[in-house]
Amino acid sequence: AQTVTQSQPEMSVQEAETVTLSCTYDTSESDYYLFWYKQPPSRQMILVIRQEAYKQQNATENRFSVNFQKAAKSFSLKISDSQLGDAAMYFCAYRSAGQGGSEKLVFGKGMKLTVNP
Amino acid sequence: NAGVMQNPRHLVRRRGQEARLRCSPMKGHSHVYWYRQLPEEGLKFMVYLQKENIIDESGMPKERFSAEFPKEGPSILRIQQVVRGDSAAYFCASSPRLAGHNEQFFGPGTRLTVL
């Protein structure tokens, strides 16, 4: 079974600074997707960024980028120019992509990010 | 295009009562997923449904929990004889499941409190 580990339960960053959130996962599959979701106090789950495992290029969405290391099974999220609105819980998630694979998302336990003004 | 709708947003039940949680997927989406989030935890998969079919229920507790996604109407997650341990946030997500579309869009969740 696949597992996702977020070893840092909490982090803080100064506004306008850069912060990196770590995530590791375990799988025997070669084809899969990785995601970072943001959950603000409203509890709405918001997709931040997505990475297909077959793509070597790291995904980027504006101030958000990932460092995907497939061999190391590592998937970290970098937030540049942090803003107060970035404060939230961040969840790393895994999903199989192969035929017959489960459609379910496997989530890490999450990490609480605080942004200090 | 309205997002995934869940109702109620908050539900309070006494031990032994039944809880019914509803999820209306995004327009054009025929795949629904239910997840449960316990306090201070990440989301845990419960069940994956397509219209009139349960595809994967590997995360559903064996007793008291059931789910359906009828041909017409919302998906329903039903919890019979609730216990305090059922208190959690229950999230529904939907997906079009077309080629290249692998994102699940989440609803706002239903927070269940069992007294």
GROMACS .gro file of N, CA, C and O in nm, chain A:
model
  468
    1ALA      N    1   0.084  -0.120   0.000
    1ALA     CA    2   0.000   0.000   0.000
    1ALA      C    3   0.088   0.124   0.000
    1ALA      O    4   0.198   0.125   0.054
    2GLN      N    5   0.036   0.228  -0.065
    2GLN     CA    6   0.112   0.351  -0.071
    2GLN      C    7   0.098   0.430   0.059
    2GLN      O    8  -0.007   0.428   0.122
    3THR      N    9   0.204   0.498   0.095
    3THR     CA   10   0.201   0.585   0.213
    3THR      C   11   0.263   0.719   0.178
    3THR      O   12   0.350   0.728   0.090
    4VAL      N   13   0.218   0.821   0.246
    4VAL     CA   14   0.270   0.957   0.229
    4VAL      C   15   0.309   1.010   0.366
    4VAL      O   16   0.229   1.002   0.459
    5THR      N   17   0.428   1.065   0.376
    5THR     CA   18   0.479   1.112   0.505
    5THR      C   19   0.516   1.259   0.498
    5THR      O   20   0.593   1.300   0.411
    6GLN      N   21   0.459   1.334   0.589
    6GLN     CA   22   0.499   1.474   0.607
    6GLN      C   23   0.555   1.483   0.749
    6GLN      O   24   0.480   1.476   0.846
    7SER      N   25   0.684   1.494   0.758
    7SER     CA   26   0.750   1.480   0.887
    7SER      C   27   0.749   1.606   0.971
    7SER      O   28   0.775   1.602   1.092
    8GLN      N   29   0.720   1.719   0.909
    8GLN     CA   30   0.719   1.847   0.984
    8GLN      C   31   0.575   1.886   1.013
    8GLN      O   32   0.502   1.922   0.921
    9PRO      N   33   0.530   1.880   1.137
    9PRO     CA   34   0.390   1.914   1.164
    9PRO      C   35   0.361   2.064   1.154
    9PRO      O   36   0.248   2.102   1.124
   10GLU      N   37   0.463   2.146   1.177
   10GLU     CA   38   0.440   2.290   1.172
   10GLU      C   39   0.564   2.362   1.119
   10GLU      O   40   0.678   2.319   1.142
   11MET      N   41   0.541   2.471   1.049
   11MET     CA   42   0.651   2.558   1.006
   11MET      C   43   0.600   2.702   1.008
   11MET      O   44   0.479   2.727   1.000
   12SER      N   45   0.693   2.795   1.015
   12SER     CA   46   0.656   2.936   1.005
   12SER      C   47   0.755   3.005   0.911
   12SER      O   48   0.868   2.960   0.892
   13VAL      N   49   0.707   3.112   0.850
   13VAL     CA   50   0.787   3.187   0.754
   13VAL      C   51   0.750   3.334   0.765
   13VAL      O   52   0.636   3.368   0.799
   14GLN      N   53   0.847   3.418   0.739
   14GLN     CA   54   0.820   3.561   0.737
   14GLN      C   55   0.757   3.599   0.602
   14GLN      O   56   0.793   3.541   0.497
   15GLU      N   57   0.667   3.692   0.608
   15GLU     CA   58   0.605   3.742   0.486
   15GLU      C   59   0.715   3.782   0.388
   15GLU      O   60   0.817   3.842   0.426
   16ALA      N   61   0.694   3.745   0.259
   16ALA     CA   62   0.785   3.776   0.149
   16ALA      C   63   0.905   3.681   0.141
   16ALA      O   64   0.980   3.685   0.043
   17GLU      N   65   0.922   3.596   0.241
   17GLU     CA   66   1.031   3.501   0.237
   17GLU      C   67   0.988   3.373   0.163
   17GLU      O   68   0.872   3.358   0.124
   18THR      N   69   1.083   3.282   0.150
   18THR     CA   70   1.058   3.153   0.082
   18THR      C   71   1.059   3.041   0.185
   18THR      O   72   1.139   3.043   0.279
   19VAL      N   73   0.970   2.946   0.165
   19VAL     CA   74   0.964   2.831   0.257
   19VAL      C   75   0.946   2.704   0.174
   19VAL      O   76   0.885   2.706   0.066
   20THR      N   77   1.003   2.595   0.224
   20THR     CA   78   0.993   2.465   0.156
   20THR      C   79   0.930   2.364   0.249
   20THR      O   80   0.976   2.344   0.362
   21LEU      N   81   0.825   2.300   0.200
   21LEU     CA   82   0.753   2.198   0.275
   21LEU      C   83   0.795   2.061   0.220
   21LEU      O   84   0.794   2.041   0.099
   22SER      N   85   0.828   1.970   0.307
   22SER     CA   86   0.879   1.841   0.261
   22SER      C   87   0.771   1.733   0.262
   22SER      O   88   0.674   1.739   0.339
   23CYS      N   89   0.789   1.638   0.175
   23CYS     CA   90   0.697   1.523   0.164
   23CYS      C   91   0.773   1.406   0.104
   23CYS      O   92   0.846   1.423   0.006
   24THR      N   93   0.759   1.291   0.164
   24THR     CA   94   0.812   1.169   0.104
   24THR      C   95   0.699   1.069   0.091
   24THR      O   96   0.597   1.078   0.160
   25TYR      N   97   0.716   0.974   0.002
   25TYR     CA   98   0.610   0.876  -0.021
   25TYR      C   99   0.673   0.742  -0.050
   25TYR      O  100   0.793   0.731  -0.082
   26ASP      N  101   0.593   0.641  -0.038
   26ASP     CA  102   0.641   0.506  -0.064
   26ASP      C  103   0.544   0.437  -0.159
   26ASP      O  104   0.422   0.436  -0.134
   27THR      N  105   0.595   0.382  -0.266
   27THR     CA  106   0.513   0.311  -0.363
   27THR      C  107   0.600   0.217  -0.443
   27THR      O  108   0.720   0.241  -0.459
   28SER      N  109   0.539   0.114  -0.496
   28SER     CA  110   0.609   0.023  -0.587
   28SER      C  111   0.567   0.051  -0.731
   28SER      O  112   0.617  -0.012  -0.824
   29GLU      N  113   0.477   0.146  -0.750
   29GLU     CA  114   0.427   0.179  -0.882
   29GLU      C  115   0.523   0.275  -0.952
   29GLU      O  116   0.597   0.349  -0.888
   30SER      N  117   0.519   0.272  -1.084
   30SER     CA  118   0.605   0.362  -1.160
   30SER      C  119   0.528   0.480  -1.219
   30SER      O  120   0.587   0.581  -1.255
   31ASP      N  121   0.395   0.466  -1.224
   31ASP     CA  122   0.313   0.569  -1.285
   31ASP      C  123   0.213   0.620  -1.182
   31ASP      O  124   0.129   0.542  -1.133
   32TYR      N  125   0.222   0.747  -1.151
   32TYR     CA  126   0.135   0.801  -1.046
   32TYR      C  127   0.134   0.953  -1.055
   32TYR      O  128   0.208   1.013  -1.135
   33TYR      N  129   0.049   1.013  -0.975
   33TYR     CA  130   0.041   1.159  -0.964
   33TYR      C  131   0.068   1.199  -0.819
   33TYR      O  132   0.035   1.126  -0.726
   34LEU      N  133   0.123   1.317  -0.804
   34LEU     CA  134   0.145   1.374  -0.672
   34LEU      C  135   0.082   1.512  -0.668
   34LEU      O  136   0.081   1.585  -0.769
   35PHE      N  137   0.029   1.547  -0.553
   35PHE     CA  138  -0.043   1.672  -0.538
   35PHE      C  139  -0.004   1.740  -0.406
   35PHE      O  140   0.030   1.675  -0.308
   36TRP      N  141  -0.018   1.871  -0.407
   36TRP     CA  142  -0.019   1.948  -0.284
   36TRP      C  143  -0.154   2.020  -0.276
   36TRP      O  144  -0.195   2.088  -0.371
   37TYR      N  145  -0.221   1.999  -0.161
   37TYR     CA  146  -0.347   2.066  -0.135
   37TYR      C  147  -0.328   2.161  -0.018
   37TYR      O  148  -0.253   2.134   0.075
   38LYS      N  149  -0.402   2.270  -0.023
   38LYS     CA  150  -0.403   2.370   0.084
   38LYS      C  151  -0.540   2.366   0.150
   38LYS      O  152  -0.643   2.357   0.082
   39GLN      N  153  -0.541   2.369   0.284
   39GLN     CA  154  -0.666   2.374   0.358
   39GLN      C  155  -0.663   2.493   0.454
   39GLN      O  156  -0.606   2.484   0.562
   40PRO      N  157  -0.722   2.605   0.415
   40PRO     CA  158  -0.727   2.721   0.504
   40PRO      C  159  -0.826   2.698   0.617
   40PRO      O  160  -0.890   2.593   0.621
   41PRO      N  161  -0.840   2.792   0.709
   41PRO     CA  162  -0.934   2.773   0.820
   41PRO      C  163  -1.077   2.743   0.777
   41PRO      O  164  -1.151   2.682   0.851
   42SER      N  165  -1.115   2.782   0.657
   42SER     CA  166  -1.249   2.749   0.607
   42SER      C  167  -1.266   2.599   0.584
   42SER      O  168  -1.377   2.550   0.566
   43ARG      N  169  -1.155   2.525   0.585
   43ARG     CA  170  -1.150   2.379   0.568
   43ARG      C  171  -1.171   2.335   0.423
   43ARG      O  172  -1.169   2.216   0.394
   44GLN      N  173  -1.193   2.427   0.332
   44GLN     CA  174  -1.204   2.390   0.190
   44GLN      C  175  -1.071   2.337   0.140
   44GLN      O  176  -0.966   2.397   0.165
   45MET      N  177  -1.070   2.225   0.072
   45MET     CA  178  -0.949   2.169   0.015
   45MET      C  179  -0.924   2.232  -0.122
   45MET      O  180  -1.007   2.223  -0.212
   46ILE      N  181  -0.809   2.295  -0.138
   46ILE     CA  182  -0.776   2.367  -0.260
   46ILE      C  183  -0.651   2.307  -0.321
   46ILE      O  184  -0.548   2.296  -0.255
   47LEU      N  185  -0.660   2.267  -0.448
   47LEU     CA  186  -0.543   2.212  -0.515
   47LEU      C  187  -0.443   2.323  -0.543
   47LEU      O  188  -0.476   2.425  -0.602
   48VAL      N  189  -0.320   2.303  -0.500
   48VAL     CA  190  -0.215   2.402  -0.520
   48VAL      C  191  -0.134   2.369  -0.645
   48VAL      O  192  -0.110   2.456  -0.731
   49ILE      N  193  -0.093   2.242  -0.658
   49ILE     CA  194  -0.006   2.205  -0.768
   49ILE      C  195  -0.009   2.054  -0.787
   49ILE      O  196  -0.038   1.980  -0.692
   50ARG      N  197   0.018   2.010  -0.907
   50ARG     CA  198   0.011   1.868  -0.942
   50ARG      C  199   0.136   1.831  -1.022
   50ARG      O  200   0.185   1.909  -1.103
   51GLN      N  201   0.182   1.708  -1.001
   51GLN     CA  202   0.300   1.658  -1.074
   51GLN      C  203   0.271   1.518  -1.126
   51GLN      O  204   0.226   1.431  -1.049
   52GLU      N  205   0.293   1.496  -1.254
   52GLU     CA  206   0.284   1.360  -1.309
   52GLU      C  207   0.420   1.294  -1.295
   52GLU      O  208   0.522   1.355  -1.330
   53ALA      N  209   0.423   1.171  -1.250
   53ALA     CA  210   0.550   1.105  -1.222
   53ALA      C  211   0.634   1.084  -1.347
   53ALA      O  212   0.757   1.078  -1.339
   54TYR      N  213   0.568   1.071  -1.463
   54TYR     CA  214   0.645   1.044  -1.585
   54TYR      C  215   0.714   1.169  -1.638
   54TYR      O  216   0.798   1.161  -1.727
   55LYS      N  217   0.677   1.285  -1.584
   55LYS     CA  218   0.738   1.409  -1.628
   55LYS      C  219   0.861   1.441  -1.543
   55LYS      O  220   0.854   1.444  -1.421
   56GLN      N  221   0.972   1.465  -1.609
   56GLN     CA  222   1.093   1.498  -1.535
   56GLN      C  223   1.094   1.644  -1.491
   56GLN      O  224   1.155   1.679  -1.391
   57GLN      N  225   1.025   1.727  -1.567
   57GLN     CA  226   1.024   1.869  -1.534
   57GLN      C  227   0.938   1.895  -1.412
   57GLN      O  228   0.825   1.845  -1.403
   58ASN      N  229   0.990   1.974  -1.320
   58ASN     CA  230   0.916   2.008  -1.200
   58ASN      C  231   0.801   2.105  -1.232
   58ASN      O  232   0.819   2.200  -1.308
   59ALA      N  233   0.686   2.079  -1.172
   59ALA     CA  234   0.570   2.165  -1.196
   59ALA      C  235   0.587   2.300  -1.125
   59ALA      O  236   0.649   2.310  -1.020
   60THR      N  237   0.529   2.402  -1.188
   60THR     CA  238   0.533   2.537  -1.133
   60THR      C  239   0.399   2.604  -1.154
   60THR      O  240   0.339   2.589  -1.262
   61GLU      N  241   0.350   2.671  -1.051
   61GLU     CA  242   0.226   2.749  -1.060
   61GLU      C  243   0.249   2.881  -0.987
   61GLU      O  244   0.237   2.890  -0.865
   62ASN      N  245   0.285   2.981  -1.063
   62ASN     CA  246   0.308   3.115  -1.006
   62ASN      C  247   0.414   3.107  -0.895
   62ASN      O  248   0.528   3.072  -0.921
   63ARG      N  249   0.378   3.136  -0.771
   63ARG     CA  250   0.476   3.138  -0.661
   63ARG      C  251   0.504   2.999  -0.604
   63ARG      O  252   0.588   2.985  -0.514
   64PHE      N  253   0.434   2.899  -0.656
   64PHE     CA  254   0.447   2.764  -0.603
   64PHE      C  255   0.523   2.677  -0.703
   64PHE      O  256   0.492   2.677  -0.822
   65SER      N  257   0.620   2.603  -0.654
   65SER     CA  258   0.693   2.510  -0.739
   65SER      C  259   0.726   2.387  -0.656
   65SER      O  260   0.724   2.390  -0.533
   66VAL      N  261   0.756   2.279  -0.727
   66VAL     CA  262   0.790   2.155  -0.657
   66VAL      C  263   0.930   2.111  -0.694
   66VAL      O  264   0.983   2.148  -0.799
   67ASN      N  265   0.988   2.032  -0.607
   67ASN     CA  266   1.113   1.962  -0.634
   67ASN      C  267   1.081   1.814  -0.627
   67ASN      O  268   1.067   1.757  -0.517
   68PHE      N  269   1.063   1.753  -0.742
   68PHE     CA  270   1.023   1.613  -0.752
   68PHE      C  271   1.147   1.528  -0.777
   68PHE      O  272   1.213   1.541  -0.881
   69GLN      N  273   1.178   1.443  -0.682
   69GLN     CA  274   1.292   1.352  -0.691
   69GLN      C  275   1.237   1.210  -0.690
   69GLN      O  276   1.214   1.152  -0.584
   70LYS      N  277   1.215   1.155  -0.811
   70LYS     CA  278   1.146   1.027  -0.820
   70LYS      C  279   1.225   0.913  -0.754
   70LYS      O  280   1.169   0.830  -0.685
   71ALA      N  281   1.355   0.910  -0.777
   71ALA     CA  282   1.435   0.802  -0.720
   71ALA      C  283   1.433   0.806  -0.567
   71ALA      O  284   1.430   0.703  -0.500
   72ALA      N  285   1.434   0.924  -0.514
   72ALA     CA  286   1.432   0.942  -0.368
   72ALA      C  287   1.291   0.940  -0.313
   72ALA      O  288   1.273   0.944  -0.190
   73LYS      N  289   1.190   0.938  -0.399
   73LYS     CA  290   1.049   0.942  -0.359
   73LYS      C  291   1.024   1.062  -0.268
   73LYS      O  292   0.969   1.050  -0.158
   74SER      N  293   1.067   1.176  -0.319
   74SER     CA  294   1.054   1.300  -0.246
   74SER      C  295   0.980   1.401  -0.333
   74SER      O  296   1.000   1.408  -0.454
   75PHE      N  297   0.894   1.481  -0.267
   75PHE     CA  298   0.809   1.575  -0.341
   75PHE      C  299   0.788   1.698  -0.253
   75PHE      O  300   0.690   1.707  -0.181
   76SER      N  301   0.880   1.792  -0.260
   76SER     CA  302   0.871   1.909  -0.173
   76SER      C  303   0.807   2.026  -0.246
   76SER      O  304   0.814   2.037  -0.368
   77LEU      N  305   0.743   2.111  -0.169
   77LEU     CA  306   0.674   2.229  -0.222
   77LEU      C  307   0.748   2.354  -0.176
   77LEU      O  308   0.772   2.372  -0.057
   78LYS      N  309   0.782   2.439  -0.271
   78LYS     CA  310   0.845   2.566  -0.239
   78LYS      C  311   0.747   2.679  -0.264
   78LYS      O  312   0.687   2.689  -0.372
   79ILE      N  313   0.730   2.763  -0.161
   79ILE     CA  314   0.644   2.880  -0.174
   79ILE      C  315   0.735   3.003  -0.169
   79ILE      O  316   0.805   3.027  -0.070
   80SER      N  317   0.736   3.077  -0.276
   80SER     CA  318   0.819   3.198  -0.285
   80SER      C  319   0.735   3.320  -0.251
   80SER      O  320   0.613   3.320  -0.270
   81ASP      N  321   0.802   3.425  -0.201
   81ASP     CA  322   0.733   3.550  -0.171
   81ASP      C  323   0.606   3.523  -0.089
   81ASP      O  324   0.495   3.560  -0.128
   82SER      N  325   0.624   3.456   0.024
   82SER     CA  326   0.510   3.413   0.106
   82SER      C  327   0.417   3.529   0.140
   82SER      O  328   0.461   3.641   0.170
   83GLN      N  329   0.288   3.501   0.135
   83GLN     CA  330   0.186   3.600   0.166
   83GLN      C  331   0.102   3.553   0.285
   83GLN      O  332   0.096   3.433   0.313
   84LEU      N  333   0.039   3.648   0.351
   84LEU     CA  334  -0.041   3.613   0.469
   84LEU      C  335  -0.149   3.511   0.433
   84LEU      O  336  -0.183   3.424   0.514
   85GLY      N  337  -0.200   3.521   0.312
   85GLY     CA  338  -0.304   3.428   0.268
   85GLY      C  339  -0.255   3.286   0.245
   85GLY      O  340  -0.336   3.196   0.222
   86ASP      N  341  -0.124   3.267   0.251
   86ASP     CA  342  -0.070   3.131   0.235
   86ASP      C  343  -0.081   3.051   0.364
   86ASP      O  344  -0.060   2.929   0.364
   87ALA      N  345  -0.111   3.117   0.473
   87ALA     CA  346  -0.123   3.046   0.601
   87ALA      C  347  -0.236   2.945   0.593
   87ALA      O  348  -0.350   2.980   0.560
   88ALA      N  349  -0.205   2.820   0.621
   88ALA     CA  350  -0.303   2.713   0.607
   88ALA      C  351  -0.238   2.581   0.646
   88ALA      O  352  -0.118   2.575   0.675
   89MET      N  353  -0.318   2.476   0.644
   89MET     CA  354  -0.264   2.339   0.648
   89MET      C  355  -0.232   2.299   0.505
   89MET      O  356  -0.310   2.327   0.413
   90TYR      N  357  -0.120   2.232   0.487
   90TYR     CA  358  -0.081   2.184   0.355
   90TYR      C  359  -0.069   2.032   0.358
   90TYR      O  360  -0.002   1.975   0.445
   91PHE      N  361  -0.135   1.970   0.262
   91PHE     CA  362  -0.135   1.824   0.255
   91PHE      C  363  -0.072   1.779   0.123
   91PHE      O  364  -0.105   1.828   0.015
   92CYS      N  365   0.017   1.683   0.137
   92CYS     CA  366   0.076   1.616   0.022
   92CYS      C  367  -0.011   1.492  -0.007
   92CYS      O  368  -0.060   1.427   0.088
   93ALA      N  369  -0.033   1.460  -0.134
   93ALA     CA  370  -0.120   1.347  -0.167
   93ALA      C  371  -0.066   1.271  -0.287
   93ALA      O  372  -0.002   1.329  -0.376
   94TYR      N  373  -0.099   1.143  -0.291
   94TYR     CA  374  -0.054   1.050  -0.396
   94TYR      C  375  -0.177   0.985  -0.459
   94TYR      O  376  -0.277   0.956  -0.392
   95ARG      N  377  -0.166   0.961  -0.589
   95ARG     CA  378  -0.272   0.888  -0.656
   95ARG      C  379  -0.213   0.801  -0.766
   95ARG      O  380  -0.129   0.847  -0.844
   96SER      N  381  -0.257   0.676  -0.771
   96SER     CA  382  -0.213   0.587  -0.878
   96SER      C  383  -0.261   0.638  -1.012
   96SER      O  384  -0.366   0.702  -1.021
   97ALA      N  385  -0.186   0.608  -1.117
   97ALA     CA  386  -0.225   0.649  -1.251
   97ALA      C  387  -0.243   0.532  -1.346
   97ALA      O  388  -0.302   0.547  -1.452
   98GLY      N  389  -0.196   0.414  -1.309
   98GLY     CA  390  -0.200   0.302  -1.399
   98GLY      C  391  -0.340   0.244  -1.415
   98GLY      O  392  -0.427   0.265  -1.333
   99GLN      N  393  -0.359   0.168  -1.521
   99GLN     CA  394  -0.486   0.101  -1.545
   99GLN      C  395  -0.515   0.004  -1.431
   99GLN      O  396  -0.430  -0.072  -1.390
  100GLY      N  397  -0.636   0.011  -1.381
  100GLY     CA  398  -0.673  -0.077  -1.272
  100GLY      C  399  -0.628  -0.030  -1.136
  100GLY      O  400  -0.659  -0.094  -1.035
  101GLY      N  401  -0.557   0.082  -1.133
  101GLY     CA  402  -0.513   0.135  -1.004
  101GLY      C  403  -0.629   0.202  -0.933
  101GLY      O  404  -0.725   0.246  -0.995
  102SER      N  405  -0.619   0.210  -0.802
  102SER     CA  406  -0.724   0.275  -0.726
  102SER      C  407  -0.728   0.423  -0.759
  102SER      O  408  -0.626   0.486  -0.780
  103GLU      N  409  -0.847   0.478  -0.761
  103GLU     CA  410  -0.863   0.621  -0.789
  103GLU      C  411  -0.839   0.707  -0.666
  103GLU      O  412  -0.838   0.828  -0.674
  104LYS      N  413  -0.823   0.644  -0.553
  104LYS     CA  414  -0.823   0.721  -0.429
  104LYS      C  415  -0.696   0.804  -0.413
  104LYS      O  416  -0.588   0.768  -0.461
  105LEU      N  417  -0.712   0.915  -0.343
  105LEU     CA  418  -0.599   0.996  -0.302
  105LEU      C  419  -0.553   0.947  -0.166
  105LEU      O  420  -0.634   0.922  -0.077
  106VAL      N  421  -0.421   0.934  -0.150
  106VAL     CA  422  -0.362   0.899  -0.021
  106VAL      C  423  -0.293   1.024   0.032
  106VAL      O  424  -0.202   1.076  -0.033
  107PHE      N  425  -0.336   1.070   0.147
  107PHE     CA  426  -0.288   1.196   0.201
  107PHE      C  427  -0.186   1.175   0.313
  107PHE      O  428  -0.192   1.077   0.388
  108GLY      N  429  -0.095   1.271   0.325
  108GLY     CA  430  -0.012   1.280   0.443
  108GLY      C  431  -0.092   1.342   0.556
  108GLY      O  432  -0.207   1.384   0.537
  109LYS      N  433  -0.029   1.353   0.674
  109LYS     CA  434  -0.100   1.406   0.790
  109LYS      C  435  -0.112   1.558   0.789
  109LYS      O  436  -0.186   1.615   0.868
  110GLY      N  437  -0.037   1.620   0.703
  110GLY     CA  438  -0.049   1.765   0.691
  110GLY      C  439   0.056   1.841   0.768
  110GLY      O  440   0.121   1.788   0.859
  111MET      N  441   0.072   1.968   0.730
  111MET     CA  442   0.167   2.057   0.795
  111MET      C  443   0.105   2.194   0.805
  111MET      O  444   0.050   2.244   0.706
  112LYS      N  445   0.110   2.250   0.924
  112LYS     CA  446   0.051   2.381   0.947
  112LYS      C  447   0.155   2.490   0.918
  112LYS      O  448   0.260   2.493   0.982
  113LEU      N  449   0.124   2.574   0.821
  113LEU     CA  450   0.214   2.684   0.787
  113LEU      C  451   0.160   2.815   0.844
  113LEU      O  452   0.045   2.851   0.820
  114THR      N  453   0.245   2.882   0.918
  114THR     CA  454   0.213   3.015   0.971
  114THR      C  455   0.297   3.118   0.897
  114THR      O  456   0.418   3.096   0.877
  115VAL      N  457   0.235   3.227   0.855
  115VAL     CA  458   0.307   3.335   0.789
  115VAL      C  459   0.306   3.457   0.880
  115VAL      O  460   0.199   3.509   0.914
  116ASN      N  461   0.424   3.501   0.919
  116ASN     CA  462   0.438   3.613   1.012
  116ASN      C  463   0.455   3.744   0.937
  116ASN      O  464   0.536   3.751   0.844
  117PRO      N  465   0.378   3.846   0.975
  117PRO     CA  466   0.390   3.975   0.904
  117PRO      C  467   0.521   4.045   0.936
  117PRO      O  468   0.588   4.014   1.034
   0.00000   0.00000   0.00000
